[in-house]
Coordinates of C-alpha atoms in Angstrom, one line a residue:
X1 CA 103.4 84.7 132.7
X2 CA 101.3 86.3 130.3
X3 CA 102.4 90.1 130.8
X4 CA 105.8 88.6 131.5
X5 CA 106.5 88.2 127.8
X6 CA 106.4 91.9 127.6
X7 CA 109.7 91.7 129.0
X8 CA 111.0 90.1 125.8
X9 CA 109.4 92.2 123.5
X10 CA 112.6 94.8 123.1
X11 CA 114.5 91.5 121.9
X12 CA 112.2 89.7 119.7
X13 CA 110.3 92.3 117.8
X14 CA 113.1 93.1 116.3
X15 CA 114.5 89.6 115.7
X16 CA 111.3 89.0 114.0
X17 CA 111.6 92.1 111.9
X18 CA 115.0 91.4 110.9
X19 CA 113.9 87.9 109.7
X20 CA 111.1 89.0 107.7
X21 CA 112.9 92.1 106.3
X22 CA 115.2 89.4 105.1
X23 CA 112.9 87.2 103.5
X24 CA 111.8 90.3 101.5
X25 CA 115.6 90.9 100.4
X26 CA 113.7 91.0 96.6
X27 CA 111.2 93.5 97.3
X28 CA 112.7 97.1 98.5
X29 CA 108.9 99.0 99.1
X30 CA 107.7 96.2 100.7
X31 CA 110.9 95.5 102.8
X32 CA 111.0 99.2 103.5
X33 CA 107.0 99.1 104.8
X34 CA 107.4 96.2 107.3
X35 CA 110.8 97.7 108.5
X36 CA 109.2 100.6 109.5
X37 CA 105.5 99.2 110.9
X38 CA 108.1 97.2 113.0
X39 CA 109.7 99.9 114.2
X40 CA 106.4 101.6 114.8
X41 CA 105.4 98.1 116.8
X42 CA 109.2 98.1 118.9
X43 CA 108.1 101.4 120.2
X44 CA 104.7 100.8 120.9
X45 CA 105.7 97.0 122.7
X46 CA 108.6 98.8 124.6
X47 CA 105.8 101.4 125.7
X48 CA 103.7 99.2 127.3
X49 CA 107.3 97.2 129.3
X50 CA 107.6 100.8 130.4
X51 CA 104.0 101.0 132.0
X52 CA 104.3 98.4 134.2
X53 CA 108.1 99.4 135.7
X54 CA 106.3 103.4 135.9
X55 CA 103.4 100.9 138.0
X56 CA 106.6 99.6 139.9
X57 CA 106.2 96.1 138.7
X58 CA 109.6 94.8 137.2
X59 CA 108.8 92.4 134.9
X60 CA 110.9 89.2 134.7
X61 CA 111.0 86.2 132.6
X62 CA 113.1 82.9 132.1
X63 CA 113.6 80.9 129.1
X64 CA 113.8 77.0 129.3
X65 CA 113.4 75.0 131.5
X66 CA 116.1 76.2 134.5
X67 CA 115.2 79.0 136.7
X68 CA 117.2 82.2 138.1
X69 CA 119.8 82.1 139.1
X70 CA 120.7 79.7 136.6
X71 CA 118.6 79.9 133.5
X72 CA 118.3 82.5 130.9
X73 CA 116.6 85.7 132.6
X74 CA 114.8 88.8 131.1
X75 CA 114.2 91.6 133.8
X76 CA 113.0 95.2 133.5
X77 CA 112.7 97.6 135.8
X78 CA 112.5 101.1 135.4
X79 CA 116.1 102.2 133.9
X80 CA 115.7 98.9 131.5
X81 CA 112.5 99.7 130.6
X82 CA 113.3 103.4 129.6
X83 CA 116.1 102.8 128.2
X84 CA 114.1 99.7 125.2
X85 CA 112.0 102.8 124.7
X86 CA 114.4 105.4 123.6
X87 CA 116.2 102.7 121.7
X88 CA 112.8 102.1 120.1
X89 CA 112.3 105.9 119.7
X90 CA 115.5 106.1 117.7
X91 CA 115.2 103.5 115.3
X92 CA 112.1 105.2 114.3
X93 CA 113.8 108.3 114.0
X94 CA 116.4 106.8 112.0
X95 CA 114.0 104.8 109.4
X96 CA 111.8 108.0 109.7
X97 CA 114.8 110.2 108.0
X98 CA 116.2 107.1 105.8
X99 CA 112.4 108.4 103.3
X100 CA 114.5 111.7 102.8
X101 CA 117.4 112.4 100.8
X102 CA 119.8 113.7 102.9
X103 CA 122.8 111.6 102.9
X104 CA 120.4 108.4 103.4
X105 CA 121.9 104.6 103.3
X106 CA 121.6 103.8 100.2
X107 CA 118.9 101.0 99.2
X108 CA 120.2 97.4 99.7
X109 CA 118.8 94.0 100.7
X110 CA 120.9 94.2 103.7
X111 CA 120.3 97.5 105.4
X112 CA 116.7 97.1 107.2
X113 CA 117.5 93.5 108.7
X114 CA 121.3 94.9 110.1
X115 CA 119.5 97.9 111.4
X116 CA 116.7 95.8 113.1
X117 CA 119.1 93.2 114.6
X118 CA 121.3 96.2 115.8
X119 CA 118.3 97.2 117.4
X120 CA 117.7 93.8 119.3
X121 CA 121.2 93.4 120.2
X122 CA 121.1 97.2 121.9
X123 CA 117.3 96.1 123.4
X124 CA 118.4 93.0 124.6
X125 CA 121.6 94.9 126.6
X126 CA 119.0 96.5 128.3
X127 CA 116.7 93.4 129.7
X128 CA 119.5 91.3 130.6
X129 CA 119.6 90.2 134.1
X130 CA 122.8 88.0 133.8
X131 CA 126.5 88.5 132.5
X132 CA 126.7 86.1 129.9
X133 CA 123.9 87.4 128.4
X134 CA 124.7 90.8 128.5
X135 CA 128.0 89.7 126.6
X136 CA 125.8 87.8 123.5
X137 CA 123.8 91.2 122.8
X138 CA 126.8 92.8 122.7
X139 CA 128.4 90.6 119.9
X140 CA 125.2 91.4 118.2
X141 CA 125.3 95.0 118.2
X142 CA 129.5 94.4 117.4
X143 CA 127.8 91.8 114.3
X144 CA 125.6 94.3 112.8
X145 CA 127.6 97.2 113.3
X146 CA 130.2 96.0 111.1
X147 CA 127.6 95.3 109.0
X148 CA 126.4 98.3 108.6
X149 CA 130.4 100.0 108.4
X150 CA 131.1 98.1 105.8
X151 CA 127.7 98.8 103.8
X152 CA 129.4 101.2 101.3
X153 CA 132.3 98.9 100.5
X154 CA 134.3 102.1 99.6
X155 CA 137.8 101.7 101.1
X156 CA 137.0 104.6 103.4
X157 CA 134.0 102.4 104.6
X158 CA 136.2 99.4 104.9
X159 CA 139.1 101.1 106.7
X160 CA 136.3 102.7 109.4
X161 CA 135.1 98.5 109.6
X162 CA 138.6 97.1 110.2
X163 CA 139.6 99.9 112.8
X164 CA 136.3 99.6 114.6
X165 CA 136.5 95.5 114.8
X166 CA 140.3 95.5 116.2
X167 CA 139.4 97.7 118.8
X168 CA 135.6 96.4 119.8
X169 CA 136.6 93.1 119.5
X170 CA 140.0 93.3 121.9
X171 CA 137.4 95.0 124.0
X172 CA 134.3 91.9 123.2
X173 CA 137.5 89.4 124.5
X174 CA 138.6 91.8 127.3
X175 CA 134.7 91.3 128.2
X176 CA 134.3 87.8 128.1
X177 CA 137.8 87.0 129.9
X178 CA 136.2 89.2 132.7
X179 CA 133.0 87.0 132.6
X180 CA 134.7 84.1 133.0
X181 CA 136.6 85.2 136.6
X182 CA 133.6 86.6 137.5
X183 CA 131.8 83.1 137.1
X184 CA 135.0 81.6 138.7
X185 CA 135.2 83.7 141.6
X186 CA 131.2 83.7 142.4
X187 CA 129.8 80.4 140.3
X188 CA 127.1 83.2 139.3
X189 CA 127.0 85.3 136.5
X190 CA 123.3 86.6 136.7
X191 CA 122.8 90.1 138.4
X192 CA 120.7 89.1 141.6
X193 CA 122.5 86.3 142.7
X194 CA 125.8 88.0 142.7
X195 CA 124.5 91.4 144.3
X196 CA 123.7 88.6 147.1
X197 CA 127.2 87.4 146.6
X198 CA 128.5 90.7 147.0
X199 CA 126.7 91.8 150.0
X200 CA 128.0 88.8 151.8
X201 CA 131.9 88.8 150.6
X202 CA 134.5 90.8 151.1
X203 CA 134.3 93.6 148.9
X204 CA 137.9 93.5 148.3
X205 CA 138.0 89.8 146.8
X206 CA 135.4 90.8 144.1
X207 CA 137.2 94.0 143.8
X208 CA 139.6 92.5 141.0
X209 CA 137.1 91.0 139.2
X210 CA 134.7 94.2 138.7
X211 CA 137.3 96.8 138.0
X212 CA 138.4 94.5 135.2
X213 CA 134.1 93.9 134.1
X214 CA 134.0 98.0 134.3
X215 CA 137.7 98.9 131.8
X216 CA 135.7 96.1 129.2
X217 CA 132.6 98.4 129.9
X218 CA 134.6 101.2 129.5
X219 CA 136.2 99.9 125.8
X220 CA 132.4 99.9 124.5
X221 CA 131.7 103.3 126.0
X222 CA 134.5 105.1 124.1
X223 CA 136.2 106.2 127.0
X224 CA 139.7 107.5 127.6
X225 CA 142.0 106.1 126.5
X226 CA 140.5 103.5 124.1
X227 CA 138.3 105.9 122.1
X228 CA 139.8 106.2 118.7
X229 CA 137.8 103.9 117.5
X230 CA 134.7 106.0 117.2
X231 CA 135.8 109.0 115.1
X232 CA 137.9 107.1 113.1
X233 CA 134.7 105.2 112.0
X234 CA 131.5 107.0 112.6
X235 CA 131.7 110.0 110.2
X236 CA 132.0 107.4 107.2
X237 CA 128.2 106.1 108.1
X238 CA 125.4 107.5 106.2
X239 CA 123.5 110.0 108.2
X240 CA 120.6 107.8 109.8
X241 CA 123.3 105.3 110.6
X242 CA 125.7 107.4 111.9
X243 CA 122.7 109.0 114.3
X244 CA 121.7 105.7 115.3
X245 CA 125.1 104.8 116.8
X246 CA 126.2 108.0 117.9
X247 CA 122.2 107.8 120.1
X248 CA 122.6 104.5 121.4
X249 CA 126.1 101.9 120.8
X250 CA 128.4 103.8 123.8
X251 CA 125.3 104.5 126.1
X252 CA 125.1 100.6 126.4
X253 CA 128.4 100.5 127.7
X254 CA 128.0 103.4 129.9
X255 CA 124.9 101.6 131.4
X256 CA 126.3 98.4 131.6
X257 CA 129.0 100.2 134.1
X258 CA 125.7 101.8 135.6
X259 CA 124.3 98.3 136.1
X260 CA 127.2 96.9 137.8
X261 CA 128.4 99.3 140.1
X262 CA 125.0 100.8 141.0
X263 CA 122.8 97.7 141.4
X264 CA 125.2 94.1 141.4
X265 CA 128.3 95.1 143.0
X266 CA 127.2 98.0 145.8
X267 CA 130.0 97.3 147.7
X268 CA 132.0 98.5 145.8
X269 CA 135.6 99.6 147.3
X270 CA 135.2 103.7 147.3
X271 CA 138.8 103.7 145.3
X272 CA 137.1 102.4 142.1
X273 CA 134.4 105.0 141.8
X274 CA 137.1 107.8 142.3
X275 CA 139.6 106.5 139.1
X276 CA 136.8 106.3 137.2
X277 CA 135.7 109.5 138.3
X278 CA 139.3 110.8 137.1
X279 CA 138.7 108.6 134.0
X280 CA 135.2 110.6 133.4
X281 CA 137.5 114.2 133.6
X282 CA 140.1 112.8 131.5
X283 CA 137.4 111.6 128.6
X284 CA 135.6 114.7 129.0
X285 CA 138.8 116.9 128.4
X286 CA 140.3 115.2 125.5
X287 CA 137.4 114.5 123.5
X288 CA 136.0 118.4 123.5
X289 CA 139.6 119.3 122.6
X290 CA 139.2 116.5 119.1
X291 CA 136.2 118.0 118.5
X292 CA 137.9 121.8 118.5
X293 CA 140.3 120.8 116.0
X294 CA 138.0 119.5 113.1
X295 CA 135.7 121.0 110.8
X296 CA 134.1 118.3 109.1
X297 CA 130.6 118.4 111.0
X298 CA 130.7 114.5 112.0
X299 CA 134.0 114.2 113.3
X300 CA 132.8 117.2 115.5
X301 CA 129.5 115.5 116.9
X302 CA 131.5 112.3 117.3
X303 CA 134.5 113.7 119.2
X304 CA 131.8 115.2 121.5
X305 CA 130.1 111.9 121.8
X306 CA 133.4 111.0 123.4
X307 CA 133.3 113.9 125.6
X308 CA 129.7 114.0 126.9
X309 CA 130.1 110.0 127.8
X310 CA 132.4 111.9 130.2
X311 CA 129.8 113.3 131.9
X312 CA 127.6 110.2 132.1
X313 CA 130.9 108.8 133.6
X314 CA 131.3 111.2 135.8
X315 CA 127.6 111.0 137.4
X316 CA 128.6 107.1 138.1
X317 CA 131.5 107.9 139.5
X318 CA 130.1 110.0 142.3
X319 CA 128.8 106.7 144.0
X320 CA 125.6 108.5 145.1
X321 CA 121.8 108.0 144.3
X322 CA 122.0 111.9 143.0
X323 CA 125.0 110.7 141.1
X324 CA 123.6 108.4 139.6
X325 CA 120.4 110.5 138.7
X326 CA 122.7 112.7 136.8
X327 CA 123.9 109.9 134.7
X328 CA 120.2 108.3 133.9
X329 CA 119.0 112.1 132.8
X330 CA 122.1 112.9 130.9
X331 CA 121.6 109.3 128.7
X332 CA 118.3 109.5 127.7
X333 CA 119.2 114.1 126.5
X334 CA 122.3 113.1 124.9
X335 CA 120.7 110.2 122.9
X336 CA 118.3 112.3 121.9
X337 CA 120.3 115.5 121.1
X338 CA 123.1 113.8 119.4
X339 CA 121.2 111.9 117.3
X340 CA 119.3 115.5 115.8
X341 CA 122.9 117.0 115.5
X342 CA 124.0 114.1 113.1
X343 CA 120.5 114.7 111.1
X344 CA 120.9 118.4 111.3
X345 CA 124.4 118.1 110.0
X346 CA 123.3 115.8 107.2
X347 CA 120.6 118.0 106.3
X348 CA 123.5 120.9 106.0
X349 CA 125.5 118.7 103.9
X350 CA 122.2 118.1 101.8
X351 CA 121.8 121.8 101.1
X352 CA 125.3 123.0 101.0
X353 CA 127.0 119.8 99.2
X354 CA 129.5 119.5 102.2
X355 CA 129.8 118.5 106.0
X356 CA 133.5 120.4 105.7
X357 CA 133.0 123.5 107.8
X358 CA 135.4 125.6 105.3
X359 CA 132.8 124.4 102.5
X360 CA 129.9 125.4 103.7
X361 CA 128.1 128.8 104.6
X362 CA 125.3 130.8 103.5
X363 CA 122.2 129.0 105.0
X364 CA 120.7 131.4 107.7
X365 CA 120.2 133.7 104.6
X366 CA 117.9 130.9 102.4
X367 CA 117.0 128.7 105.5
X368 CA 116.8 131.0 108.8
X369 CA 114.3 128.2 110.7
X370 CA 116.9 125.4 109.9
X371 CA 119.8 127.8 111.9
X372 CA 116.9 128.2 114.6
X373 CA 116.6 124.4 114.5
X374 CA 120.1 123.1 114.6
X375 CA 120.5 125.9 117.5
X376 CA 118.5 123.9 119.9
X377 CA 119.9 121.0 120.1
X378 CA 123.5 122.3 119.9
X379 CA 122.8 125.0 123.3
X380 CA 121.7 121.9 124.8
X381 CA 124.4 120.1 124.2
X382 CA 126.6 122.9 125.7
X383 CA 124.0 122.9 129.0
X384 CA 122.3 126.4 128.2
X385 CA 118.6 126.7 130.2
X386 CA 116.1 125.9 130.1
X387 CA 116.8 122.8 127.6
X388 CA 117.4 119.3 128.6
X389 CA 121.3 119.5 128.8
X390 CA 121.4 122.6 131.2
X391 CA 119.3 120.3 133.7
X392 CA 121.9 117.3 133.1
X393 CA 124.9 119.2 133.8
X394 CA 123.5 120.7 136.6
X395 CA 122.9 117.5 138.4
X396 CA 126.0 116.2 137.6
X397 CA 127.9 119.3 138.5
X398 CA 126.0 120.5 141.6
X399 CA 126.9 116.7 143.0
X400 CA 130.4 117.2 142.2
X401 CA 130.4 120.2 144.2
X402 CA 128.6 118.7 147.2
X403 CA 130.9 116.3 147.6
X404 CA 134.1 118.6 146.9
X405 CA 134.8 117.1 143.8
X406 CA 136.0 120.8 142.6
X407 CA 138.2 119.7 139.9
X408 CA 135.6 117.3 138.7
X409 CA 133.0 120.3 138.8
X410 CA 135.7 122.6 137.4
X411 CA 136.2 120.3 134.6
X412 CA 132.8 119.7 133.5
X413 CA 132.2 123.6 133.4
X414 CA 135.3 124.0 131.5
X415 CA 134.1 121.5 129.1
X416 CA 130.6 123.3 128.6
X417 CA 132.2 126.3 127.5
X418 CA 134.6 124.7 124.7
X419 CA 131.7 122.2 123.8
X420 CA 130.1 126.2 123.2
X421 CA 133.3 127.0 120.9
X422 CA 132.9 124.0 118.4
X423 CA 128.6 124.4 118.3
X424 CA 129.2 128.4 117.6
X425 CA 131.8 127.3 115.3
X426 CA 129.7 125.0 113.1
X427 CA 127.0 127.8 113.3
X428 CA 128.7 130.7 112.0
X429 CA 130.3 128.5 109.2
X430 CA 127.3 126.7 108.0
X431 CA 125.4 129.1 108.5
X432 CA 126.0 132.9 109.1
X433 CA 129.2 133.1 107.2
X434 CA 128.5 133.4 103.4
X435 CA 129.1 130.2 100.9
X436 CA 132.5 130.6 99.8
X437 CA 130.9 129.3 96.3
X438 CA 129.5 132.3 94.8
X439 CA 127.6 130.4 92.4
X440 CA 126.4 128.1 94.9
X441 CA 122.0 127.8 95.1
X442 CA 120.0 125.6 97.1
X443 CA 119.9 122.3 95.0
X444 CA 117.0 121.7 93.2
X445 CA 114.2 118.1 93.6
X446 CA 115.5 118.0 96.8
X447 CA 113.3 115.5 99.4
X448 CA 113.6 116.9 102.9
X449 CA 110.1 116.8 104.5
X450 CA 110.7 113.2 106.4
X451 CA 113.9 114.9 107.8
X452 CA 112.6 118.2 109.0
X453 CA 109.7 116.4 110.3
X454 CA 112.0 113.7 112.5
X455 CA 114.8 116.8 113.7
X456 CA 111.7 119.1 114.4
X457 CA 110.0 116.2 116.5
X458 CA 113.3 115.3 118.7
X459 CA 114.2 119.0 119.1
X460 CA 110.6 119.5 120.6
X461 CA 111.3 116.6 122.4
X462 CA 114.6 118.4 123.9
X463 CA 112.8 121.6 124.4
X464 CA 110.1 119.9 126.4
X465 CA 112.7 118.0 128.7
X466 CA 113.7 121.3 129.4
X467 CA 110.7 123.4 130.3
X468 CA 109.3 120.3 132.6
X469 CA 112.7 118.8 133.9
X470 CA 111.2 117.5 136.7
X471 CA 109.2 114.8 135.6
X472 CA 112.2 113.0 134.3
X473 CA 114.0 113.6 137.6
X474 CA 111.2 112.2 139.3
X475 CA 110.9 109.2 137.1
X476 CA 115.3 108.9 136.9
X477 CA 115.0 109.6 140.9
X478 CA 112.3 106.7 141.2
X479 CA 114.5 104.0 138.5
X480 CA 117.3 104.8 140.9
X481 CA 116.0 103.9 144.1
X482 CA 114.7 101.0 142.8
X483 CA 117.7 99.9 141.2
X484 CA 119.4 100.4 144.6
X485 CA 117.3 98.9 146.3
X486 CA 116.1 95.4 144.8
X487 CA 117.3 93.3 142.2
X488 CA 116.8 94.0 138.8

């Protein structure tokens, strides 16, 4: 029982953060200080839940006093556990860049206890063994992200909140209504006991019941063709905000659709995985082509949020354990490389006084490291070797082709190379081009250091990946097969 409460740890750190945060709603330093130290502590406490699943032991914990398959159950295994430490890893990033100046939230009483319950509601998502649950952390994260939308109370701030509620909550009710069959159909909602109940029904009377579970999945994931949501709202968020829900809010969903069809419901009728397959090309296509027609910096990134979830899609929908690789690998690279293209870009915006593309320019000349820096990141997002994303696509892709998924594979290549357009694009304006200001300078008392320090760290983090791929192929290969094979 006693390492069994490691299993919790993802949820209630940051619960308890959030409360004391909030009890120091009067004190900003010290608010700030045990923000951060519990941060520092999720990470750590998420570190050790992932050394026991690397040992192979899934932890597993239930609250009160009724048992699995009824009670209230914690489980981690492998893809849980890894995916509580990134989430750990990017709220320190996040509170790590909030010390700078560029484009930071701006001090309130609020903003460390939102972030911190944001944080357990995304942790929590990950450690759920039941449906209900699952559904409870994700009214959380839909709690404090409105929170944290409407945090400016600018009109711009409040019309990114209001757009970002209808369409997350229609999808939060789509969610539960799903639930609900699911209970009625089974009389189970937690994961083990109805991967039992699917291995001894027939696959097509669940069938109904888990193709409408995955389109609620889908909702939260930004996938076509409910994705407006996401640029319409991210871009207003200051830039460690907007990082931390362009890292981690649609990679719940796409897990959750991970979770269902790759560990609860394996029986799965072939038919599903092949729509949402087609669902994975059509995201992919249509949210690289958004991101080609802006040139403010975040609605770029955030259109290709939209269109690398496509990929992750993609990976799920090829129903196989290399499939499903592909999807785990390309999760944990795009969380980290879209989060340091949202800091990047707010550093820009910091030095230039603009994230509009046509207002910017003239930074390779003062700042040639920072082009360097923002290049890294960027060519991985487009899947050039050796960084992580070349290794992603390449799993995915390859797959596709084994299985003659051409078009699939066709697509995702064809995406690559306009996801190169719009990264080129923000390069050569922000950078190579010169400022169309001629009496534009580098702004003076500026306070960078925290943010070079956390986009230098996950850029390292993104080259590493890359030179030694194989270890988290190995470890995605190993979460995998265990997923597949036992209960969570």
């Amino acid at each position: 029982m006693s390492e069994n409460i490691w299993v919790a740890a993802p949820v209630l750190v940051p619960l308890g953060i959030a409360l004391l945060t909030g009890l120091l709603s009067g004190q900003p330093r010290q608010q700030a200080a045990v923000s951060l130290a519990g941060a520092f502590a999720l990470l750590a406490s998420t570190l050790v839940l992932l050394a026991y699943a690397e040992a192979g032991v899934t932890l597993h914990m239930s609250f009160g006093d009724w048992e699995a398959p009824f009670g209230i159950e914690f489980a981690a295994d492998r893809l849980g556990a890894s995916m509580a430490v990134i989430t750990a890893l990017m709220g320190l990033a996040a509170l790590l860049f909030q010390l700078s100046d560029a484009d930071t939230a701006a001090v309130s009483p609020t903003l460390h206890p939102l972030v911190h319950l944001l944080l357990a509601g995304v942790g929590g998502a990950f450690v759920t063994a039941d449906l209900f649950n699952l559904y409870v952390w994700f009214e959380l994260m839909l709690i404090s992200a409105l929170g944290l939308l409407a945090y400016g109370a600018r009109p711009r701030h409040l019309d990114a909140t209001l757009k970002y509620f209808v369409l997350n909550t229609l999808g939060t009710l789509f969610l539960l209504v799903s639930i609900a069959t699911v209970y009625g159909a089974t009389g189970y909602l937690n994961f083990s006991a109805l991967e039992q109940v699917g291995l001894q029904d027939e696959a097509g009377r669940l069938t109904p019941f888990i193709v409408a579970l995955v389109l609620a999945f889908l909702i939260k994931a930004s996938a076509f063709p409910v994705f407006a949501w996401l640029p319409a709202a991210y871009h207003t968020l200051p830039a460690p905000l907007a990082a931390l829900f362009a890292a981690l809010l649609t990679k719940v969903g796409v897990y959750a659709v991970l979770r269902v069809l790759g560990d609860v419901f394996t029986t799965t009728p072939a038919i599903v995985y092949e729509v949402l397959g087609w669902v994975a090309v059509a995201t992919m296509i249509t949210g690289v082509l958004g991101a080609a027609y802006h040139w403010d910096m975040r609605r770029i990134l955030a259109f290709h949020i939209i269109s690398q979830i496509g990929y992750m899609l993609l990976g799920i929908g090829l129903a196989s354990q290399q499939g499903y690789v592909g999807s785990m690998f390309y999760i944990i690279h795009h969380i980290i490389v879209k989060a340091n293209l949202f800091l990047i870009a707010a550093i820009v915006f910091r030095l230039t006084g603009s994230y509009d593309l046509r207002r910017c320019g003239g930074l390779y000349k003062v700042r040639p490291w920072l082009g360097l820096l923002f290049l890294v990141p960027a060519m991985s997002l487009v899947g050039i070797p050796p960084l992580s994303g070349f290794w992603a696509k390449f799993i995915v892709v390859s797959e596709s082709v084994l299985q003659g998924q051409y078009i699939w594979a066709a697509a995702a290549l064809l995406v690559g190379f306009l996801t190169l357009y719009s990264m080129m694009k923000i390069w050569i304006e922000a950078f190579w081009k010169k400022h169309p200001d001629s009496t534009w300078t580098l702004p003076d008392r500026i306070r960078l250091a925290p943010a070079y320090a956390v986009t230098i760290a996950l850029a390292a983090l993104t080259v590493a990946i890359g030179i030694a791929p194989e270890l988290l192929v190995q470890f995605s290969q190993q979460a995998v097969g265990q997923m597949m094979e036992a209960p969570p």
